[in-house]
PDB file of C-alpha atoms in Angstrom:
ATOM      1  CA  UNK A1396      -4.858  15.461  -7.203  1.00 40.00           C
ATOM      2  CA  UNK A1397      -4.910  14.876  -3.573  1.00 47.00           C
ATOM      3  CA  UNK A1398      -9.117  13.147  -2.313  1.00 65.00           C
ATOM      4  CA  UNK A1399      -8.513  14.918   0.752  1.00 70.00           C
ATOM      5  CA  UNK A1400      -6.768  19.089   1.448  1.00 80.00           C
ATOM      6  CA  UNK A1401      -7.200  21.165   4.030  1.00 83.00           C
ATOM      7  CA  UNK A1402      -7.051  24.415   4.457  1.00 84.00           C
ATOM      8  CA  UNK A1403      -6.213  26.472   5.366  1.00 86.00           C
ATOM      9  CA  UNK A1404      -2.279  25.020   5.114  1.00 88.00           C
ATOM     10  CA  UNK A1405      -0.663  26.578   8.857  1.00 92.00           C
ATOM     11  CA  UNK A1406      -2.757  28.536  11.210  1.00 94.00           C
ATOM     12  CA  UNK A1407      -1.554  30.225  14.459  1.00 96.00           C
ATOM     13  CA  UNK A1408      -3.415  30.515  17.286  1.00 96.00           C
ATOM     14  CA  UNK A1409      -3.255  32.269  20.808  1.00 97.00           C
ATOM     15  CA  UNK A1410      -3.848  29.688  23.726  1.00 97.00           C
ATOM     16  CA  UNK A1411      -7.831  29.486  24.389  1.00 97.00           C
ATOM     17  CA  UNK A1412      -9.101  30.329  20.748  1.00 97.00           C
ATOM     18  CA  UNK A1413     -11.162  27.412  19.366  1.00 97.00           C
ATOM     19  CA  UNK A1414      -9.310  26.730  15.786  1.00 96.00           C
ATOM     20  CA  UNK A1415     -10.827  25.714  13.190  1.00 96.00           C
ATOM     21  CA  UNK A1416      -9.606  23.684  10.381  1.00 96.00           C
ATOM     22  CA  UNK A1417     -11.807  22.767   6.822  1.00 96.00           C
ATOM     23  CA  UNK A1418     -10.509  20.164   4.767  1.00 95.00           C
ATOM     24  CA  UNK A1419     -12.382  18.874   1.086  1.00 95.00           C
ATOM     25  CA  UNK A1420     -12.942  15.840  -1.110  1.00 94.00           C
ATOM     26  CA  UNK A1421     -13.528  15.471  -4.908  1.00 92.00           C
ATOM     27  CA  UNK A1422     -15.448  11.339  -4.513  1.00 89.00           C
ATOM     28  CA  UNK A1423     -18.321  10.861  -2.425  1.00 91.00           C
ATOM     29  CA  UNK A1424     -17.031   8.611   0.797  1.00 92.00           C
ATOM     30  CA  UNK A1425     -17.965   5.927   3.255  1.00 93.00           C
ATOM     31  CA  UNK A1426     -16.331   8.184   5.947  1.00 94.00           C
ATOM     32  CA  UNK A1427     -14.047  10.868   6.293  1.00 95.00           C
ATOM     33  CA  UNK A1428     -11.772  11.054  10.108  1.00 96.00           C
ATOM     34  CA  UNK A1429      -9.535  13.289  10.866  1.00 97.00           C
ATOM     35  CA  UNK A1430      -6.064  12.555  12.508  1.00 97.00           C
ATOM     36  CA  UNK A1431      -3.343  14.104  14.495  1.00 97.00           C
ATOM     37  CA  UNK A1432       0.612  14.209  14.352  1.00 95.00           C
ATOM     38  CA  UNK A1433       3.210  15.673  17.072  1.00 94.00           C
ATOM     39  CA  UNK A1434       6.266  16.908  15.794  1.00 89.00           C
ATOM     40  CA  UNK A1435       8.766  13.809  14.545  1.00 85.00           C
ATOM     41  CA  UNK A1436       6.278  10.727  15.899  1.00 89.00           C
ATOM     42  CA  UNK A1437       3.504   9.334  13.944  1.00 91.00           C
ATOM     43  CA  UNK A1438      -0.320  10.154  13.662  1.00 94.00           C
ATOM     44  CA  UNK A1439      -2.986   9.635  16.661  1.00 95.00           C
ATOM     45  CA  UNK A1440      -7.256   9.056  14.640  1.00 96.00           C
ATOM     46  CA  UNK A1441      -9.067  12.001  16.812  1.00 97.00           C
ATOM     47  CA  UNK A1442     -12.065  11.569  15.148  1.00 97.00           C
ATOM     48  CA  UNK A1443     -14.055  10.013  12.686  1.00 96.00           C
ATOM     49  CA  UNK A1444     -17.479  11.025  10.803  1.00 97.00           C
ATOM     50  CA  UNK A1445     -20.247   8.808   8.479  1.00 95.00           C
ATOM     51  CA  UNK A1446     -21.471   9.874   5.619  1.00 95.00           C
ATOM     52  CA  UNK A1447     -24.456   9.740   6.594  1.00 96.00           C
ATOM     53  CA  UNK A1448     -23.466  12.072  10.208  1.00 97.00           C
ATOM     54  CA  UNK A1449     -23.284  15.547   9.948  1.00 97.00           C
ATOM     55  CA  UNK A1450     -21.464  16.372  13.576  1.00 98.00           C
ATOM     56  CA  UNK A1451     -19.746  14.744  15.647  1.00 97.00           C
ATOM     57  CA  UNK A1452     -17.923  16.066  19.189  1.00 96.00           C
ATOM     58  CA  UNK A1453     -15.635  14.246  21.080  1.00 95.00           C
ATOM     59  CA  UNK A1454     -14.087  15.715  24.486  1.00 96.00           C
ATOM     60  CA  UNK A1455     -12.704  19.308  23.008  1.00 97.00           C
ATOM     61  CA  UNK A1456     -13.071  18.241  19.242  1.00 97.00           C
ATOM     62  CA  UNK A1457     -16.309  18.266  16.998  1.00 98.00           C
ATOM     63  CA  UNK A1458     -16.551  17.706  13.896  1.00 98.00           C
ATOM     64  CA  UNK A1459     -19.162  18.611  10.934  1.00 98.00           C
ATOM     65  CA  UNK A1460     -19.553  17.034   7.397  1.00 98.00           C
ATOM     66  CA  UNK A1461     -21.551  18.695   5.044  1.00 97.00           C
ATOM     67  CA  UNK A1462     -21.829  15.036   2.166  1.00 96.00           C
ATOM     68  CA  UNK A1463     -23.488  18.115  -0.830  1.00 96.00           C
ATOM     69  CA  UNK A1464     -20.549  20.770  -0.357  1.00 95.00           C
ATOM     70  CA  UNK A1465     -18.316  17.482   0.506  1.00 96.00           C
ATOM     71  CA  UNK A1466     -16.482  19.162   2.594  1.00 96.00           C
ATOM     72  CA  UNK A1467     -15.874  18.812   6.811  1.00 97.00           C
ATOM     73  CA  UNK A1468     -14.719  20.953   9.206  1.00 97.00           C
ATOM     74  CA  UNK A1469     -12.725  20.417  12.842  1.00 97.00           C
ATOM     75  CA  UNK A1470     -12.861  22.220  15.375  1.00 98.00           C
ATOM     76  CA  UNK A1471     -10.762  22.738  18.887  1.00 98.00           C
ATOM     77  CA  UNK A1472     -12.370  24.780  21.410  1.00 97.00           C
ATOM     78  CA  UNK A1473     -10.312  26.643  23.938  1.00 97.00           C
ATOM     79  CA  UNK A1474      -6.889  25.561  21.992  1.00 97.00           C
ATOM     80  CA  UNK A1475      -3.929  24.428  24.517  1.00 97.00           C
ATOM     81  CA  UNK A1476       0.058  24.755  23.336  1.00 96.00           C
ATOM     82  CA  UNK A1477       0.043  21.282  23.677  1.00 96.00           C
ATOM     83  CA  UNK A1478      -2.973  20.619  20.097  1.00 97.00           C
ATOM     84  CA  UNK A1479       0.194  22.457  19.031  1.00 97.00           C
ATOM     85  CA  UNK A1480      -0.150  19.708  16.001  1.00 96.00           C
ATOM     86  CA  UNK A1481      -0.095  19.151  12.583  1.00 96.00           C
ATOM     87  CA  UNK A1482      -4.063  17.848  11.658  1.00 96.00           C
ATOM     88  CA  UNK A1483      -5.139  15.642   8.875  1.00 95.00           C
ATOM     89  CA  UNK A1484      -8.145  14.260   6.964  1.00 95.00           C
ATOM     90  CA  UNK A1485      -9.127  11.250   5.272  1.00 94.00           C
ATOM     91  CA  UNK A1486     -10.892  10.307   3.516  1.00 93.00           C
ATOM     92  CA  UNK A1487     -12.204   6.315   3.034  1.00 91.00           C
ATOM     93  CA  UNK A1488     -14.088   4.463   0.062  1.00 87.00           C
ATOM     94  CA  UNK A1489     -14.946   1.495   0.240  1.00 83.00           C
ATOM     95  CA  UNK A1490     -14.965  -1.126  -2.680  1.00 77.00           C
ATOM     96  CA  UNK A1491     -13.208  -2.745  -4.828  1.00 67.00           C
ATOM     97  CA  UNK A1492     -10.253  -0.298  -4.137  1.00 67.00           C
ATOM     98  CA  UNK A1493     -11.463   0.678  -1.050  1.00 74.00           C
ATOM     99  CA  UNK A1494      -8.216   3.517   0.377  1.00 77.00           C
ATOM    100  CA  UNK A1495      -7.936   6.225   2.612  1.00 86.00           C
ATOM    101  CA  UNK A1496      -6.935   8.309   1.180  1.00 89.00           C
ATOM    102  CA  UNK A1497      -4.764  12.203   3.079  1.00 91.00           C
ATOM    103  CA  UNK A1498      -4.080  15.536   2.899  1.00 89.00           C
ATOM    104  CA  UNK A1499      -1.358  17.802   3.573  1.00 89.00           C
ATOM    105  CA  UNK A1500      -1.694  18.054   6.523  1.00 92.00           C
ATOM    106  CA  UNK A1501      -2.593  21.411   8.587  1.00 94.00           C
ATOM    107  CA  UNK A1502       0.093  22.867  10.829  1.00 95.00           C
ATOM    108  CA  UNK A1503      -1.402  24.315  13.501  1.00 96.00           C
ATOM    109  CA  UNK A1504       0.123  26.407  16.770  1.00 97.00           C
ATOM    110  CA  UNK A1505      -1.381  27.563  19.840  1.00 97.00           C
ATOM    111  CA  UNK A1506       1.343  30.053  21.454  1.00 95.00           C
ATOM    112  CA  UNK A1507       1.171  29.980  25.330  1.00 91.00           C
TER     113      UNK A1507
ATOM    114  CA  UNK B 140      -0.821   5.247  22.403  1.00 51.00           C
ATOM    115  CA  UNK B 141      -1.416   1.894  19.654  1.00 53.00           C
ATOM    116  CA  UNK B 142       0.887  -0.934  20.435  1.00 88.00           C
ATOM    117  CA  UNK B 143       2.278  -1.071  17.045  1.00 95.00           C
ATOM    118  CA  UNK B 144       6.037  -0.866  16.741  1.00 96.00           C
ATOM    119  CA  UNK B 145       8.566   0.259  14.461  1.00 97.00           C
ATOM    120  CA  UNK B 146      13.032   0.026  14.538  1.00 97.00           C
ATOM    121  CA  UNK B 147      14.900   1.878  14.312  1.00 97.00           C
ATOM    122  CA  UNK B 148      13.717   5.396  14.570  1.00 96.00           C
ATOM    123  CA  UNK B 149      16.681   7.483  12.185  1.00 96.00           C
ATOM    124  CA  UNK B 150      18.887   5.546   9.976  1.00 97.00           C
ATOM    125  CA  UNK B 151      21.454   6.741   8.501  1.00 97.00           C
ATOM    126  CA  UNK B 152      23.018   4.489   5.575  1.00 96.00           C
ATOM    127  CA  UNK B 153      25.129   4.300   2.807  1.00 96.00           C
ATOM    128  CA  UNK B 154      23.521   4.838  -0.932  1.00 97.00           C
ATOM    129  CA  UNK B 155      23.885   1.152  -2.149  1.00 96.00           C
ATOM    130  CA  UNK B 156      23.415  -0.125   1.261  1.00 96.00           C
ATOM    131  CA  UNK B 157      20.618  -3.182   1.974  1.00 96.00           C
ATOM    132  CA  UNK B 158      18.005  -1.913   4.956  1.00 96.00           C
ATOM    133  CA  UNK B 159      14.712  -3.312   6.637  1.00 97.00           C
ATOM    134  CA  UNK B 160      12.962  -1.365   8.513  1.00 98.00           C
ATOM    135  CA  UNK B 161      10.914  -3.328  10.841  1.00 98.00           C
ATOM    136  CA  UNK B 162       6.801  -2.947  12.187  1.00 98.00           C
ATOM    137  CA  UNK B 163       5.383  -4.431  14.459  1.00 98.00           C
ATOM    138  CA  UNK B 164       1.403  -5.270  15.767  1.00 97.00           C
ATOM    139  CA  UNK B 165      -0.236  -6.053  18.641  1.00 94.00           C
ATOM    140  CA  UNK B 166      -3.771  -5.941  17.966  1.00 93.00           C
ATOM    141  CA  UNK B 167      -3.827  -8.631  16.271  1.00 93.00           C
ATOM    142  CA  UNK B 168      -4.836  -7.182  12.503  1.00 94.00           C
ATOM    143  CA  UNK B 169      -5.145  -8.280   9.338  1.00 94.00           C
ATOM    144  CA  UNK B 170      -4.836  -5.133   7.505  1.00 94.00           C
ATOM    145  CA  UNK B 171      -1.184  -3.589   7.497  1.00 96.00           C
ATOM    146  CA  UNK B 172       0.332   0.201   6.081  1.00 96.00           C
ATOM    147  CA  UNK B 173       3.287   1.692   4.623  1.00 96.00           C
ATOM    148  CA  UNK B 174       2.733   5.223   4.159  1.00 95.00           C
ATOM    149  CA  UNK B 175       6.078   7.501   2.990  1.00 95.00           C
ATOM    150  CA  UNK B 176       6.421  10.710   4.434  1.00 94.00           C
ATOM    151  CA  UNK B 177       8.181  14.170   2.811  1.00 89.00           C
ATOM    152  CA  UNK B 178       8.496  17.122   6.096  1.00 81.00           C
ATOM    153  CA  UNK B 179       5.452  19.152   5.907  1.00 76.00           C
ATOM    154  CA  UNK B 180       3.842  16.983   2.856  1.00 82.00           C
ATOM    155  CA  UNK B 181       0.849  14.474   2.312  1.00 86.00           C
ATOM    156  CA  UNK B 182       1.265  11.103   3.179  1.00 91.00           C
ATOM    157  CA  UNK B 183       1.288   8.675   0.377  1.00 92.00           C
ATOM    158  CA  UNK B 184       0.637   4.829   0.189  1.00 93.00           C
ATOM    159  CA  UNK B 185       3.079   2.317  -0.336  1.00 94.00           C
ATOM    160  CA  UNK B 186       2.236  -0.505   0.598  1.00 96.00           C
ATOM    161  CA  UNK B 187      -0.324  -2.596   2.166  1.00 94.00           C
ATOM    162  CA  UNK B 188      -1.343  -6.246   3.387  1.00 95.00           C
ATOM    163  CA  UNK B 189      -4.582  -8.027   3.867  1.00 93.00           C
ATOM    164  CA  UNK B 190      -2.969 -10.487   5.970  1.00 94.00           C
ATOM    165  CA  UNK B 191      -1.134 -13.073   6.209  1.00 96.00           C
ATOM    166  CA  UNK B 192       1.154 -13.911   2.184  1.00 95.00           C
ATOM    167  CA  UNK B 193      -0.793 -11.717   0.948  1.00 94.00           C
ATOM    168  CA  UNK B 194       0.736  -7.449   0.290  1.00 95.00           C
ATOM    169  CA  UNK B 195      -0.062  -5.140  -2.250  1.00 93.00           C
ATOM    170  CA  UNK B 196       1.519  -2.059  -4.169  1.00 92.00           C
ATOM    171  CA  UNK B 197      -0.136   1.484  -3.088  1.00 90.00           C
ATOM    172  CA  UNK B 198      -0.277   4.915  -4.734  1.00 83.00           C
ATOM    173  CA  UNK B 199       2.853   6.010  -4.624  1.00 83.00           C
ATOM    174  CA  UNK B 200       5.542   3.502  -6.833  1.00 79.00           C
ATOM    175  CA  UNK B 201       8.151   2.414  -4.462  1.00 82.00           C
ATOM    176  CA  UNK B 202      11.884   0.438  -5.257  1.00 89.00           C
ATOM    177  CA  UNK B 203      11.093  -0.874  -2.103  1.00 93.00           C
ATOM    178  CA  UNK B 204       9.079  -4.752  -1.277  1.00 95.00           C
ATOM    179  CA  UNK B 205       7.305  -5.459   1.661  1.00 97.00           C
ATOM    180  CA  UNK B 206       5.852  -9.715   3.622  1.00 97.00           C
ATOM    181  CA  UNK B 207       4.055 -10.145   5.669  1.00 97.00           C
ATOM    182  CA  UNK B 208       4.717 -14.454   7.197  1.00 97.00           C
ATOM    183  CA  UNK B 209       2.623 -13.343  10.656  1.00 96.00           C
ATOM    184  CA  UNK B 210       0.707 -10.581  10.672  1.00 96.00           C
ATOM    185  CA  UNK B 211       2.222  -8.724  12.856  1.00 97.00           C
ATOM    186  CA  UNK B 212       5.339  -7.619  11.841  1.00 97.00           C
ATOM    187  CA  UNK B 213       5.321  -6.262   8.187  1.00 98.00           C
ATOM    188  CA  UNK B 214       9.032  -4.811   6.737  1.00 98.00           C
ATOM    189  CA  UNK B 215       9.958  -2.633   4.488  1.00 97.00           C
ATOM    190  CA  UNK B 216      13.214  -3.942   2.330  1.00 96.00           C
ATOM    191  CA  UNK B 217      14.951  -1.793   0.462  1.00 94.00           C
ATOM    192  CA  UNK B 218      18.187  -3.792  -1.392  1.00 94.00           C
ATOM    193  CA  UNK B 219      20.493  -0.629  -2.260  1.00 95.00           C
ATOM    194  CA  UNK B 220      19.352   2.522  -1.103  1.00 95.00           C
ATOM    195  CA  UNK B 221      19.838   6.114  -2.831  1.00 95.00           C
ATOM    196  CA  UNK B 222      19.709   9.382  -1.698  1.00 96.00           C
ATOM    197  CA  UNK B 223      16.001  10.035  -3.348  1.00 93.00           C
ATOM    198  CA  UNK B 224      14.388   6.406  -0.536  1.00 95.00           C
ATOM    199  CA  UNK B 225      15.406   9.625   1.967  1.00 96.00           C
ATOM    200  CA  UNK B 226      12.211  10.331   3.868  1.00 95.00           C
ATOM    201  CA  UNK B 227       9.966   9.247   7.081  1.00 96.00           C
ATOM    202  CA  UNK B 228       8.115   5.706   6.874  1.00 97.00           C
ATOM    203  CA  UNK B 229       5.089   5.531   9.167  1.00 96.00           C
ATOM    204  CA  UNK B 230       3.733   1.857   9.196  1.00 97.00           C
ATOM    205  CA  UNK B 231      -0.191   1.411  10.681  1.00 96.00           C
ATOM    206  CA  UNK B 232      -2.439  -1.544  11.437  1.00 96.00           C
ATOM    207  CA  UNK B 233      -5.891  -1.552  11.968  1.00 93.00           C
ATOM    208  CA  UNK B 234      -8.958  -4.793  11.678  1.00 88.00           C
ATOM    209  CA  UNK B 235     -11.916  -4.291   9.665  1.00 81.00           C
ATOM    210  CA  UNK B 236     -13.550  -1.025  12.081  1.00 75.00           C
ATOM    211  CA  UNK B 237     -11.232   0.416  13.650  1.00 83.00           C
ATOM    212  CA  UNK B 238      -9.720   3.314  12.537  1.00 90.00           C
ATOM    213  CA  UNK B 239      -5.382   2.978  11.120  1.00 94.00           C
ATOM    214  CA  UNK B 240      -3.071   2.518  14.834  1.00 95.00           C
ATOM    215  CA  UNK B 241      -0.109   4.400  13.794  1.00 96.00           C
ATOM    216  CA  UNK B 242       4.317   3.969  14.396  1.00 96.00           C
ATOM    217  CA  UNK B 243       5.633   6.448  15.175  1.00 95.00           C
ATOM    218  CA  UNK B 244       7.952   6.117  12.521  1.00 96.00           C
ATOM    219  CA  UNK B 245      10.892   5.550  10.401  1.00 97.00           C
ATOM    220  CA  UNK B 246      13.248   8.759   9.433  1.00 96.00           C
ATOM    221  CA  UNK B 247      15.513   7.793   6.494  1.00 97.00           C
ATOM    222  CA  UNK B 248      17.985   9.331   5.298  1.00 97.00           C
ATOM    223  CA  UNK B 249      20.505   8.396   2.520  1.00 97.00           C
ATOM    224  CA  UNK B 250      23.916   9.943   2.176  1.00 96.00           C
TER     225      UNK B 250
END
């Protein structure tokens, strides 16, 4: 089964509100990454949080990681219509079979 | 935006045709990847390469093949396209310490 699973699958909010998206995973990881995908485009990296970090900020983005619960959350504050996109979490595990595994994504719609 | 380019952006082709999807990056990254993504679905890794003359199959079985003759170029080939190959194909690259940089993808439709 998929390593990273996002929740909710879809989220619709008003411009100016905060958006919170969650990601759960099953096995130990080295880092967790969040990506954004605009319709019909490739993914763009947003933020990476290492397994020994608990919180990270980048502009209006705040990511938390709870390795004991194997979960992460992405918070977008003061959302804008331009934030409308799909958001994916991806978990990275190093080693002989190192890989980056993506979840199914969350569709965020920000209404103007 | 990262310097990774995919062509064509859209391709509609008939069953049985041979196609090559191009991917090039100008960042000198050793690691390159091909993902397949159906609409509204997760990405599935189908091929990857850790350097010139190195290619491996990914998690999702694919009838496509890849080559890595030059660092910057990682083309994907389907010898005989079928409707089941209809999907979006995303190419990505990274170096040892960076996250993935993605191209804008090729949306393939096989009729």
